Each structure stands twice: as structure tokens, then as C-alpha cells.
CSV table of C-alpha atoms in Angstrom, one decimal:
chain,number,residue,atom,x,y,z
A,1,MET,CA,6.3,-16.7,23.4
A,2,ALA,CA,8.4,-13.5,22.1
A,3,TYR,CA,5.9,-11.5,19.7
A,4,PHE,CA,8.4,-9.7,17.0
A,5,ASP,CA,5.7,-9.2,13.9
A,6,ALA,CA,4.5,-5.5,15.2
A,7,ALA,CA,5.0,-4.4,11.7
A,8,SER,CA,2.1,-6.3,11.0
A,9,SER,CA,0.0,-5.5,14.1
A,10,ALA,CA,0.9,-4.1,17.3
A,11,PRO,CA,0.1,-5.4,20.8
A,12,LEU,CA,-2.8,-3.6,21.9
A,13,HIS,CA,-1.3,-0.9,24.2
A,14,PRO,CA,-3.1,-0.7,27.7
A,15,VAL,CA,-3.7,2.9,26.9
A,16,ALA,CA,-6.3,1.5,24.3
A,17,ARG,CA,-7.4,-1.0,26.3
A,18,GLN,CA,-8.6,1.4,29.1
A,19,ALA,CA,-10.1,4.2,26.7
A,20,LEU,CA,-12.2,1.4,24.6
A,21,LEU,CA,-13.4,0.0,27.9
A,22,ALA,CA,-14.4,3.4,29.7
A,23,SER,CA,-15.8,4.6,26.0
A,24,LEU,CA,-18.3,1.9,25.7
A,25,ASP,CA,-20.5,3.7,28.1
A,26,GLU,CA,-20.6,7.0,26.7
A,27,GLY,CA,-20.1,6.2,22.7
A,28,TRP,CA,-22.6,4.4,22.1
A,29,ALA,CA,-25.2,6.6,20.6
A,30,ASP,CA,-25.7,8.1,17.3
A,31,PRO,CA,-23.4,10.9,17.2
A,32,ALA,CA,-25.6,12.7,14.7
A,33,ARG,CA,-28.6,12.9,17.0
A,34,LEU,CA,-29.6,15.7,19.3
A,35,TYR,CA,-30.5,14.4,22.5
A,36,ARG,CA,-28.8,14.0,25.3
A,37,GLU,CA,-26.9,10.6,24.3
A,38,GLY,CA,-26.0,11.8,21.0
A,39,ARG,CA,-24.3,15.1,22.3
A,40,ARG,CA,-22.5,12.8,24.6
A,41,ALA,CA,-21.0,10.6,21.8
A,42,ARG,CA,-20.4,13.7,19.4
A,43,MET,CA,-18.6,15.0,22.4
A,44,VAL,CA,-16.9,12.0,22.7
A,45,LEU,CA,-16.2,11.8,19.0
A,46,ASP,CA,-15.1,15.1,18.5
A,47,ALA,CA,-12.3,14.9,21.3
A,48,ALA,CA,-11.0,11.4,19.2
A,49,ARG,CA,-10.8,13.6,16.1
A,50,GLU,CA,-9.0,16.4,17.9
A,51,ALA,CA,-6.2,14.3,19.4
A,52,ALA,CA,-5.5,12.7,16.1
A,53,ALA,CA,-5.6,15.4,14.1
A,54,GLU,CA,-2.7,16.8,16.7
A,55,ALA,CA,-0.6,14.1,16.3
A,56,VAL,CA,-1.0,13.9,12.6
A,57,GLY,CA,-0.2,17.6,12.5
A,58,CYS,CA,-3.6,18.6,10.8
A,59,ARG,CA,-7.0,20.2,11.3
A,60,ALA,CA,-9.3,18.5,12.9
A,61,ASP,CA,-11.6,18.9,9.9
A,62,GLU,CA,-9.1,17.4,7.8
A,63,LEU,CA,-9.2,14.2,8.9
A,64,VAL,CA,-11.8,11.5,9.0
A,65,PHE,CA,-12.3,7.9,10.6
A,66,VAL,CA,-12.7,4.9,7.8
A,67,SER,CA,-12.7,0.7,9.1
A,68,SER,CA,-8.9,0.0,8.4
A,69,GLY,CA,-5.8,1.6,6.6
A,70,THR,CA,-6.8,-0.5,3.7
A,71,ARG,CA,-10.0,1.6,3.2
A,72,ALA,CA,-8.3,4.9,3.7
A,73,VAL,CA,-6.0,4.0,1.2
A,74,HIS,CA,-8.6,3.1,-1.4
A,75,ALA,CA,-10.6,5.7,-0.7
A,76,GLY,CA,-7.7,8.5,-0.7
A,77,ILE,CA,-6.7,7.3,-4.3
A,78,ALA,CA,-9.9,6.8,-5.9
A,79,GLY,CA,-11.2,10.3,-4.1
A,80,ALA,CA,-8.0,12.3,-5.5
A,81,LEU,CA,-8.0,10.3,-8.9
A,82,ALA,CA,-11.7,11.8,-9.5
A,83,GLY,CA,-11.2,15.3,-8.2
A,84,ARG,CA,-8.7,15.6,-10.4
A,85,ARG,CA,-9.6,13.6,-13.5
A,86,ARG,CA,-9.7,17.3,-15.1
A,87,ALA,CA,-6.3,17.5,-14.9
A,88,GLY,CA,-5.4,13.9,-16.5
A,89,ARG,CA,-5.6,10.1,-15.7
A,90,HIS,CA,-1.9,9.6,-14.6
A,91,LEU,CA,-0.7,8.2,-11.2
A,92,ILE,CA,2.6,7.9,-9.6
A,93,VAL,CA,3.5,5.3,-7.2
A,94,SER,CA,6.6,3.8,-6.0
A,95,THR,CA,7.5,-0.1,-6.8
A,96,VAL,CA,7.4,-1.0,-2.8
A,97,GLU,CA,4.1,0.5,-2.0
A,98,HIS,CA,2.1,-1.8,0.3
A,99,SER,CA,-0.7,-3.9,-1.7
A,100,SER,CA,-3.3,-1.7,-1.1
A,101,VAL,CA,-1.7,1.1,-3.0
A,102,LEU,CA,-0.5,-1.3,-5.7
A,103,HIS,CA,-4.0,-2.9,-6.2
A,104,SER,CA,-5.8,0.8,-6.4
A,105,ALA,CA,-3.1,1.1,-9.0
A,106,GLU,CA,-4.4,-1.8,-11.0
A,107,VAL,CA,-7.9,-0.8,-10.7
A,108,HIS,CA,-7.1,2.7,-12.2
A,109,GLU,CA,-5.3,1.4,-15.0
A,110,ALA,CA,-8.3,-1.6,-15.6
A,111,ALA,CA,-10.5,1.7,-15.9
A,112,GLY,CA,-8.4,3.1,-18.7
A,113,GLY,CA,-6.1,4.9,-16.5
A,114,THR,CA,-2.0,5.0,-16.6
A,115,VAL,CA,0.4,4.3,-13.9
A,116,THR,CA,4.1,5.0,-13.6
A,117,GLN,CA,6.1,3.1,-10.7
A,118,VAL,CA,9.0,5.0,-9.7
A,119,PRO,CA,12.1,2.4,-8.8
A,120,VAL,CA,13.8,2.0,-5.5
A,121,ASP,CA,17.6,1.5,-5.0
A,122,ARG,CA,19.1,-1.8,-3.3
A,123,GLY,CA,18.3,0.0,0.0
A,124,GLY,CA,15.0,0.2,-0.5
A,125,VAL,CA,14.9,4.2,-1.0
A,126,VAL,CA,13.2,6.3,-3.7
A,127,ASP,CA,14.8,9.2,-5.6
A,128,PRO,CA,13.1,12.2,-5.2
A,129,ALA,CA,14.4,13.2,-8.8
A,130,ALA,CA,13.0,10.0,-10.0
A,131,TYR,CA,9.9,11.3,-8.8
A,132,GLY,CA,10.2,14.5,-10.9
A,133,ALA,CA,11.0,12.7,-13.8
A,134,ALA,CA,7.8,10.9,-13.6
A,135,LEU,CA,5.7,13.8,-13.4
A,136,ARG,CA,4.0,14.6,-16.7
A,137,ALA,CA,1.0,17.2,-17.7
A,138,ASP,CA,-1.9,15.0,-17.2
A,139,THR,CA,-0.3,13.5,-13.8
A,140,ALA,CA,-3.4,13.4,-11.2
A,141,LEU,CA,-1.5,12.1,-8.2
A,142,ALA,CA,1.5,10.5,-7.0
A,143,CYS,CA,1.6,8.6,-4.1
A,144,LEU,CA,4.6,7.2,-1.4
A,145,GLN,CA,4.8,5.4,1.8
A,146,SER,CA,6.5,6.9,4.9
A,147,ALA,CA,8.4,3.6,5.6
A,148,ASN,CA,8.4,0.3,4.3
A,149,HIS,CA,6.3,-2.4,5.9
A,150,GLU,CA,8.6,-5.2,4.7
A,151,VAL,CA,12.3,-3.7,5.7
A,152,GLY,CA,11.9,-0.7,7.1
A,153,THR,CA,13.5,1.7,4.9
A,154,GLU,CA,12.6,5.4,5.6
A,155,GLN,CA,11.0,7.4,2.4
A,156,PRO,CA,12.3,10.9,1.7
A,157,VAL,CA,8.4,12.0,1.8
A,158,ALA,CA,9.6,15.5,2.6
A,159,GLU,CA,11.4,16.2,-0.7
A,160,VAL,CA,9.1,14.1,-3.0
A,161,ALA,CA,6.5,16.4,-1.8
A,162,GLU,CA,8.1,19.5,-2.6
A,163,VAL,CA,8.8,18.0,-6.4
A,164,CYS,CA,5.3,17.5,-6.5
A,165,ARG,CA,4.0,20.4,-4.8
A,166,ALA,CA,6.2,22.6,-7.2
A,167,ALA,CA,4.3,20.6,-10.3
A,168,GLY,CA,0.9,21.3,-8.5
A,169,VAL,CA,0.5,17.5,-7.8
A,170,PRO,CA,-0.7,16.0,-4.9
A,171,LEU,CA,1.1,13.8,-3.1
A,172,LEU,CA,-0.7,10.9,-1.0
A,173,VAL,CA,1.7,9.5,2.0
A,174,ASP,CA,1.0,5.9,3.5
A,175,ALA,CA,1.9,6.4,7.1
A,176,ALA,CA,0.5,3.1,8.6
A,177,GLN,CA,3.8,2.2,9.4
A,178,SER,CA,5.5,5.3,10.9
A,179,LEU,CA,2.8,7.6,12.7
A,180,GLY,CA,3.4,5.9,15.8
A,181,TRP,CA,6.7,7.3,15.7
A,182,GLY,CA,6.0,10.9,14.7
A,183,PRO,CA,4.7,12.9,12.6
A,184,VAL,CA,5.1,12.8,8.6
A,185,GLU,CA,7.6,15.9,7.6
A,186,GLY,CA,6.9,17.9,4.4
A,187,ASP,CA,4.2,19.1,2.2
A,188,TRP,CA,1.7,16.0,1.6
A,189,SER,CA,-1.7,16.3,0.3
A,190,LEU,CA,-3.5,13.1,1.9
A,191,LEU,CA,-2.3,10.6,4.5
A,192,THR,CA,-3.3,7.5,5.7
A,193,ALA,CA,-2.9,5.5,8.5
A,194,SER,CA,-4.1,2.5,10.3
A,195,ALA,CA,-4.4,2.4,14.3
A,196,HIS,CA,-3.3,-1.6,15.0
A,197,LYS,CA,0.1,-0.8,13.6
A,198,TRP,CA,0.9,1.3,16.8
A,199,GLY,CA,-1.3,-0.6,19.3
A,200,GLY,CA,-4.8,1.0,18.7
A,201,PRO,CA,-8.0,-1.4,18.0
A,202,ALA,CA,-8.0,-3.1,14.6
A,203,GLY,CA,-10.7,-1.8,12.3
A,204,VAL,CA,-9.9,2.0,13.0
A,205,GLY,CA,-8.2,3.8,10.0
A,206,LEU,CA,-7.3,7.2,9.4
A,207,LEU,CA,-7.5,9.8,6.2
A,208,VAL,CA,-6.3,13.2,5.8
A,209,VAL,CA,-7.3,15.4,2.8
A,210,ARG,CA,-5.8,18.7,3.3
A,211,LYS,CA,-8.0,22.1,2.8
A,212,GLY,CA,-7.3,23.0,-1.0
A,213,VAL,CA,-7.1,19.5,-2.4
A,214,ARG,CA,-9.7,18.7,-5.0
A,215,PHE,CA,-11.5,15.5,-3.5
A,216,ALA,CA,-14.4,13.3,-4.8
A,217,PRO,CA,-15.7,10.6,-2.6
A,218,GLN,CA,-16.4,7.1,-5.0
A,219,GLY,CA,-19.3,5.0,-4.3
A,220,PRO,CA,-22.3,5.8,-2.1
A,221,VAL,CA,-21.8,8.2,0.9
A,222,ASP,CA,-23.6,9.7,3.4
A,223,GLU,CA,-23.5,12.6,5.8
A,224,ARG,CA,-21.0,10.9,8.0
A,225,GLU,CA,-17.5,11.7,8.3
A,226,SER,CA,-17.6,14.9,6.2
A,227,GLY,CA,-19.0,12.3,3.1
A,228,ARG,CA,-15.7,10.4,3.0
A,229,ALA,CA,-16.8,7.2,4.7
A,230,ALA,CA,-20.1,5.7,5.2
A,231,GLY,CA,-21.6,4.1,7.8
A,232,PHE,CA,-22.1,4.7,11.9
A,233,GLU,CA,-18.9,5.4,13.6
A,234,ASN,CA,-17.3,2.9,16.0
A,235,ILE,CA,-16.8,5.7,18.4
A,236,PRO,CA,-15.2,3.1,20.9
A,237,ALA,CA,-12.8,1.9,18.8
A,238,ILE,CA,-12.1,5.5,17.3
A,239,VAL,CA,-11.2,6.7,21.1
A,240,ALA,CA,-8.8,3.7,21.4
A,241,ALA,CA,-7.3,4.8,18.5
A,242,ALA,CA,-6.6,8.2,19.5
A,243,ALA,CA,-5.7,7.2,22.8
A,244,SER,CA,-2.9,5.0,22.0
A,245,LEU,CA,-2.0,7.1,19.3
A,246,ARG,CA,-1.3,10.2,22.1
A,247,ALA,CA,0.5,7.2,24.4
A,248,VAL,CA,2.5,5.8,21.9
A,249,ARG,CA,4.2,9.2,20.9
A,250,ALA,CA,4.8,9.8,24.2
A,251,GLU,CA,7.0,7.0,24.5
A,252,ALA,CA,8.2,7.1,21.3
A,253,ALA,CA,11.8,8.9,21.8
A,254,GLU,CA,13.0,7.1,24.1
A,255,GLU,CA,11.9,3.8,23.0
A,256,ALA,CA,13.0,4.5,19.5
A,257,LEU,CA,16.5,4.7,20.9
A,258,ARG,CA,16.3,1.2,22.9
A,259,LEU,CA,15.1,0.0,19.8
A,260,ARG,CA,17.4,0.8,17.6
A,261,GLU,CA,20.2,-0.5,19.6
A,262,LEU,CA,18.5,-3.7,19.7
A,263,THR,CA,18.2,-3.9,16.0
A,264,GLU,CA,21.2,-2.8,15.3
A,265,ARG,CA,22.8,-5.7,17.6
A,266,ILE,CA,20.8,-8.1,15.2
A,267,ARG,CA,21.5,-6.6,12.1
A,268,VAL,CA,25.6,-6.5,13.2
A,269,ARG,CA,25.4,-10.3,14.9
A,270,VAL,CA,22.9,-12.1,12.6
A,271,PRO,CA,25.8,-12.3,9.5
A,272,GLN,CA,28.4,-12.8,12.1
A,273,ALA,CA,26.5,-16.0,13.5
A,274,VAL,CA,24.8,-17.4,10.4
A,275,PRO,CA,27.1,-17.7,7.0
A,276,ASP,CA,25.4,-16.3,4.0
A,277,VAL,CA,23.2,-13.9,4.9
A,278,GLU,CA,22.3,-10.1,3.4
A,279,VAL,CA,20.6,-8.0,5.6
A,280,VAL,CA,18.0,-5.7,3.5
A,281,GLY,CA,17.0,-2.6,3.8
A,282,ASP,CA,18.7,1.0,4.1
A,283,PRO,CA,21.0,1.0,7.3
A,284,VAL,CA,20.7,4.2,8.1
A,285,ARG,CA,17.1,5.5,7.5
A,286,ARG,CA,14.8,3.0,8.8
A,287,LEU,CA,12.7,2.2,11.5
A,288,PRO,CA,13.7,2.0,15.0
A,289,GLY,CA,12.0,-1.4,15.4
A,290,VAL,CA,12.5,-3.4,12.3
A,291,VAL,CA,15.0,-5.3,10.6
A,292,THR,CA,15.1,-7.4,7.9
A,293,PHE,CA,17.5,-10.2,6.7
A,294,SER,CA,17.4,-13.5,3.8
A,295,CYS,CA,19.3,-16.5,4.5
A,296,LEU,CA,21.0,-18.1,1.5
A,297,TYR,CA,19.7,-21.8,0.6
A,298,VAL,CA,16.7,-21.8,3.1
A,299,ASP,CA,13.2,-22.2,2.4
A,300,GLY,CA,11.4,-19.2,4.2
A,301,GLU,CA,8.1,-20.4,5.0
A,302,THR,CA,10.1,-23.3,7.0
A,303,LEU,CA,12.1,-21.5,8.5
A,304,LEU,CA,9.6,-19.4,9.9
A,305,HIS,CA,8.0,-22.3,11.3
A,306,GLU,CA,10.9,-23.3,13.1
A,307,LEU,CA,11.7,-20.1,14.9
A,308,ASP,CA,7.9,-20.4,15.9
A,309,ARG,CA,8.4,-24.4,17.4
A,310,GLU,CA,11.3,-22.1,19.4
A,311,GLY,CA,8.7,-19.5,20.6
A,312,PHE,CA,9.2,-16.8,18.3
A,313,SER,CA,6.9,-15.0,16.1
A,314,VAL,CA,8.5,-13.6,13.0
A,315,SER,CA,7.1,-12.6,9.4
A,316,SER,CA,8.7,-13.0,6.2
A,317,GLY,CA,8.6,-11.5,2.6
A,318,SER,CA,10.1,-14.7,1.0
A,319,SER,CA,9.1,-16.1,-2.2
A,320,CYS,CA,8.2,-19.7,-0.4
A,321,THR,CA,5.2,-19.2,1.1
A,322,SER,CA,2.0,-21.3,0.5
A,323,SER,CA,0.0,-18.5,0.0
A,324,THR,CA,1.6,-16.8,-2.8
A,325,LEU,CA,4.9,-18.6,-4.4
A,326,THR,CA,5.8,-15.5,-5.9
A,327,PRO,CA,8.7,-13.5,-4.7
A,328,SER,CA,8.2,-10.3,-2.5
A,329,HIS,CA,7.2,-7.4,-4.7
A,330,VAL,CA,9.2,-5.4,-2.2
A,331,LEU,CA,12.5,-7.3,-2.1
A,332,ARG,CA,12.2,-8.1,-6.1
A,333,ALA,CA,12.1,-4.3,-6.2
A,334,MET,CA,15.2,-4.3,-4.3
A,335,GLY,CA,16.8,-6.5,-6.6
A,336,VAL,CA,18.0,-8.3,-3.2
A,337,LEU,CA,17.7,-12.3,-2.2
A,338,SER,CA,14.2,-13.2,-1.3
A,339,GLU,CA,14.6,-16.8,0.3
A,340,GLY,CA,15.0,-17.4,3.6
A,341,ASN,CA,14.0,-14.2,4.6
A,342,VAL,CA,13.0,-13.1,8.1
A,343,ARG,CA,11.2,-9.6,9.4
A,344,VAL,CA,12.2,-9.0,13.1
A,345,SER,CA,9.9,-6.2,14.1
A,346,LEU,CA,9.9,-5.4,17.8
A,347,PRO,CA,6.8,-4.1,19.9
A,348,LEU,CA,7.4,-1.3,22.3
A,349,GLY,CA,8.5,-2.6,25.6
A,350,VAL,CA,10.0,-5.9,24.2
A,351,ALA,CA,12.6,-7.6,26.6
A,352,GLU,CA,16.4,-7.8,25.8
A,353,GLU,CA,16.4,-11.3,27.0
A,354,ASP,CA,14.2,-12.2,24.2
A,355,VAL,CA,16.3,-10.8,21.1
A,356,GLU,CA,19.2,-12.4,22.8
A,357,ARG,CA,17.5,-15.5,22.9
A,358,PHE,CA,17.0,-15.2,19.3
A,359,LEU,CA,20.3,-14.6,18.3
A,360,GLU,CA,21.3,-18.0,20.2
A,361,VAL,CA,18.6,-19.5,18.6
A,362,LEU,CA,18.5,-18.5,15.1
A,363,PRO,CA,22.0,-19.9,14.1
A,364,GLY,CA,21.1,-23.6,15.0
A,365,ALA,CA,17.7,-23.3,13.3
A,366,VAL,CA,19.3,-22.0,9.5
A,367,ALA,CA,22.0,-24.5,10.0
A,368,ALA,CA,19.4,-27.6,10.6
A,369,MET,CA,17.5,-26.5,7.6
A,370,ARG,CA,20.3,-26.5,5.5
A,371,GLU,CA,21.6,-29.6,6.0
A,372,LYS,CA,17.7,-31.0,6.1
A,373,LEU,CA,18.0,-29.5,2.3
A,374,GLY,CA,21.2,-31.2,1.1
A,375,ALA,CA,23.1,-31.2,-2.0
A,376,PRO,CA,22.8,-32.1,-5.4
A,377,VAL,CA,23.0,-35.8,-6.7
A,378,ALA,CA,25.1,-36.6,-9.6
A,379,SER,CA,22.8,-37.3,-11.8
A,380,GLN,CA,21.2,-33.7,-11.8
A,381,VAL,CA,24.7,-32.1,-13.2
A,382,ALA,CA,25.9,-32.4,-16.6
A,383,ARG,CA,28.1,-31.0,-19.5
A,384,GLU,CA,26.9,-29.3,-22.1
A,385,GLU,CA,30.0,-28.7,-24.5
A,386,ASP,CA,32.2,-26.1,-22.0
A,387,VAL,CA,29.3,-24.9,-19.9
A,388,LEU,CA,27.8,-26.9,-16.6
A,389,VAL,CA,24.1,-27.7,-16.6
A,390,VAL,CA,22.3,-28.0,-13.4
A,391,ASP,CA,19.0,-29.0,-14.1
A,392,SER,CA,16.7,-27.6,-11.5
A,393,LEU,CA,13.3,-28.2,-13.3
A,394,GLY,CA,10.6,-28.9,-11.1
A,395,LYS,CA,12.1,-27.8,-7.4
A,396,ARG,CA,11.3,-24.7,-5.5
A,397,CYS,CA,13.8,-22.2,-4.6
A,398,PRO,CA,16.2,-21.9,-2.4
A,399,ILE,CA,17.1,-25.9,-4.4
A,400,PRO,CA,18.0,-24.1,-7.3
A,401,VAL,CA,20.6,-21.9,-5.8
A,402,ILE,CA,22.0,-24.9,-3.3
A,403,GLU,CA,22.6,-26.7,-6.7
A,404,LEU,CA,24.5,-23.8,-8.2
A,405,ALA,CA,26.3,-23.3,-5.0
A,406,LYS,CA,27.4,-26.7,-4.6
A,407,VAL,CA,28.9,-27.3,-8.3
A,408,ILE,CA,30.2,-23.9,-9.3
A,409,ARG,CA,33.9,-24.8,-8.3
A,410,ASP,CA,33.8,-27.5,-10.5
A,411,VAL,CA,34.0,-25.1,-13.4
A,412,PRO,CA,37.4,-23.2,-13.5
A,413,VAL,CA,37.4,-19.6,-13.2
A,414,GLY,CA,36.1,-17.9,-16.0
A,415,GLY,CA,33.9,-21.1,-16.6
A,416,LEU,CA,30.2,-20.4,-17.2
A,417,VAL,CA,27.1,-22.7,-15.3
A,418,ARG,CA,23.7,-22.8,-16.5
A,419,VAL,CA,21.1,-23.2,-14.5
A,420,LEU,CA,17.5,-24.4,-15.5
A,421,SER,CA,14.6,-23.8,-13.3
A,422,ASP,CA,10.9,-23.3,-13.8
A,423,ASP,CA,10.8,-21.1,-10.4
A,424,GLU,CA,10.0,-17.4,-11.0
A,425,ALA,CA,12.0,-16.7,-7.7
A,426,ALA,CA,15.4,-18.0,-9.6
A,427,ARG,CA,14.9,-15.0,-11.7
A,428,LEU,CA,15.9,-13.1,-8.4
A,429,ASP,CA,17.7,-15.3,-6.2
A,430,ILE,CA,20.3,-16.5,-8.4
A,431,PRO,CA,21.6,-12.9,-9.2
A,432,ALA,CA,21.3,-11.8,-6.2
A,433,TRP,CA,23.6,-14.7,-4.9
A,434,CYS,CA,26.0,-13.8,-7.6
A,435,GLU,CA,26.0,-10.2,-5.6
A,436,MET,CA,26.6,-11.5,-2.9
A,437,ARG,CA,29.2,-14.7,-3.8
A,438,GLY,CA,31.3,-12.1,-6.0
A,439,HIS,CA,30.6,-14.1,-9.4
A,440,GLU,CA,29.0,-12.9,-12.7
A,441,TYR,CA,25.5,-12.8,-13.5
A,442,VAL,CA,25.6,-13.2,-17.1
A,443,GLY,CA,21.7,-13.2,-17.6
A,444,GLU,CA,18.8,-15.5,-19.0
A,445,GLU,CA,17.9,-17.4,-22.1
A,446,PRO,CA,14.9,-19.4,-22.9
A,447,ALA,CA,14.8,-23.1,-22.4
A,448,ASP,CA,12.9,-26.0,-23.6
A,449,ARG,CA,11.2,-25.8,-19.9
A,450,GLY,CA,11.1,-22.9,-18.0
A,451,THR,CA,14.6,-20.5,-18.0
A,452,ALA,CA,18.3,-21.1,-18.0
A,453,TYR,CA,20.3,-19.0,-15.9
A,454,LEU,CA,24.0,-18.2,-17.2
A,455,VAL,CA,26.5,-17.7,-14.2
A,456,ARG,CA,30.2,-17.1,-15.0
A,457,ARG,CA,32.7,-18.4,-11.9
A,458,LEU,CA,34.7,-15.3,-11.1
A,459,SER,CA,36.9,-16.5,-8.3
């Protein structure tokens, strides 16, 4: 089985396993106690904190360990907003942040705060000037991920941090995806990360709060972790997280070159081997091991199951997932195709032959799925005055897009196709299809049921 989902959770690094087992005998006692076992546990914990702080590029007393990356985000945003309550209650985030950031923003807004979402371009990159334009006199905090979890796009953190610093606003960086590759550049104020993203054990997150940043921990607190993370520290897991971070950093430069070559191979050869594919994410500013593409006329969830049967573990930001049935907020914000979406995120040490086998298997899997989905029946197409109407009500994407593609040639150049759909994903996928195929997306209008999407044939 080829595991290609390291952006979700990386396999446990061998160094993490060794450190975890070794520290079980040294880090089991309460590090707050003064007797021998407690002092030994404190020494182990302090050494791990020093190692993690060195990798982050911060002081050891600025870094605390929490139970997860998500918990670090929640605690970081809540504490920073509370600490700057006198400045205001305005929060800035990008539209492609991890759900943990967006959920925190929703809670803040529900409690009476205000939130501005900064848009991204089609590659998923924010414009630092847009962050500057979003800043207000009452802005308490801005948030920006260092790299996107779905498409691998790296963000201009240093530039945004400079804009925020000039306005006196702290910037929180979600560095979960990038910290294993190197420290986050720029004059940021807060940082969060998650150990299982770089090959450490699950259940360990990092929260860094720079000296001078106003911060007020929320919820019940105790004396542990500077009062910012209540509860007994999981010292063996923390030691394993710090040791593995140091280990992956030592390998990062050489491995990044190798993974970039492999992902570039995928970026180039997938569109050559599979028709009607859009490779998404910035082509240059990107993480080494992540490549994401979307296939027209394919159900993303079914494609993932098919690839799983072929021996590949990949993930998707597709709208056609049984858990949500809504388009990925990242792909929606970028304005790219969401259907048939595949994210390949290669782990450290991935075999080149596994990548080659993936490139051999993928075209057949996509072709078989497209054949199974088939073409629309005649009764589904009707003419309404001079407009060709495609009735796709009650059908999940990508069927509405497939039916549009089948009939577009039935109208003259300049003619219109009216696609009726009640699937929210069509709002994203039909304009994306027009962009890819060179037709004009005219817009949408209300229908008796669902929504009517108008497309003009241009060629």
C-alpha cells in the first residue's frame, strides 16, 4: 500500500518511535514535583522544549505544549483576542485557513466580534496589500497559515507580518503544514503547529506567544505550561515530537529536492495522461510534497475508493463526500474545479516506483469512472425558446457538468445552455468548467427548483 496522505498525518518517524520508548522510563513522573523522579521528568521536558524552540526560532519560555494543533489554534486565537480586547474585537483571517481557524472565527463572531475574510487568487495566494486594506483601528488579531493544507500553496507570511506589525496588530501563523520543512520567516507574533504533521506522535501541539504580545488564556487554567495549557503534560509524546522535528529538519533540504521533483512529475504528467484535468495551487510557491488536481466528470469520493482498491491512500477536497456534501471551502475560495479532486501528499522517503505506479493507474481509474457515469438521456434535454435546457435537478455533481458538456455542441456559437441544478457544488464547478473549456459563464438566476446556470458557447 502506498501512503500518499502525509499532509493529513505523516507516518511516525523512526526517531520519534525511539524517543517515545526511551522517555517512557524517564518522563512518567510529575515535572512539578521536587523529588528525584519529578526533577528528572522536568529535565526531560525542558530539554524537549529547548529543542522545539530552536526549531521554531523562538525562546523556550515563549513555547508551550498543548494537546493538539487544533487546540493550539483555538487557545491562541482566544487568548490573543482576549488580551487585546481594549484594542477592539475585529479579527482578520484568509478564506483558505484551516477549519480550526475558521471555527474560532465563527465563535468570535457569534460572541459579538467582527471578522473579515481576505480572499485569495486562483493559485490560493493572499495579497499582503489585501491584509493591509482589511486592517482597522479596532483590529485585535490577524491570522494566516504558512502553507495551505489542501493544495500546498505557501503564503507570503513575512510580507503580511510586516504589514500587521506596522499597524501594531499581532499575526498568528498556523504553521502545521510547513514547520517540518523549516522555520516560518517574518516578524510574526503567535505560531501554532501539530506534531503528527511532521512525523511526531498525535496529541502534541505547539503554541508560541512572543514576548510583548498581550495574551489572556481563556477557560480554567493551572500552573502548568505558563498557565496556557491546563493538564498533566504527556512528556514521552512531547519528547518524541521534539526529537522527530529535529530529525526531519536534518533531512529537509535533501528530501525537499527529491519530493519537488516527484510532485512536479505528477503536475506535468497527469494532465498529459488524463483529459480534462485542472492542477490547482500555486505552481511555484508550494510545499515540496503536495500536489492537487481535479478531474472533470468524476465523483471525488468514488475516485478515492477506486485508488484505494489499487493500493493508494490519497485524500480529496471534493464536494462529493458523504460527510459534508458541500464543496471544499478552499477550492471554492480559489474558484477552481472541486469535482474529482485528488490531493497527493508524499511522505518522507516515498519510493519513486510508487509514484510511477500511481501515474500508470490513475488514467484507467478516471476513464472507467467517466464511462460508468455515462451521458444524459434524451428526455433530460429540452429547448426553451432559443435556449437549450439541461434538467439536472436531483443529481449530484459532477453529473450536471457532464450533461452540460454533452450538449454544448448542440447549440450554435453564441447560443445559451441553461443548466438546472439543486446541488451547491454546481455553483463552483460550472464556472470552473467554462474557464477550462473556453466558454462564457453568463451567471445564475432563480428557478422554480434549485438554480439555473447560464453558459454561452464561444467556440
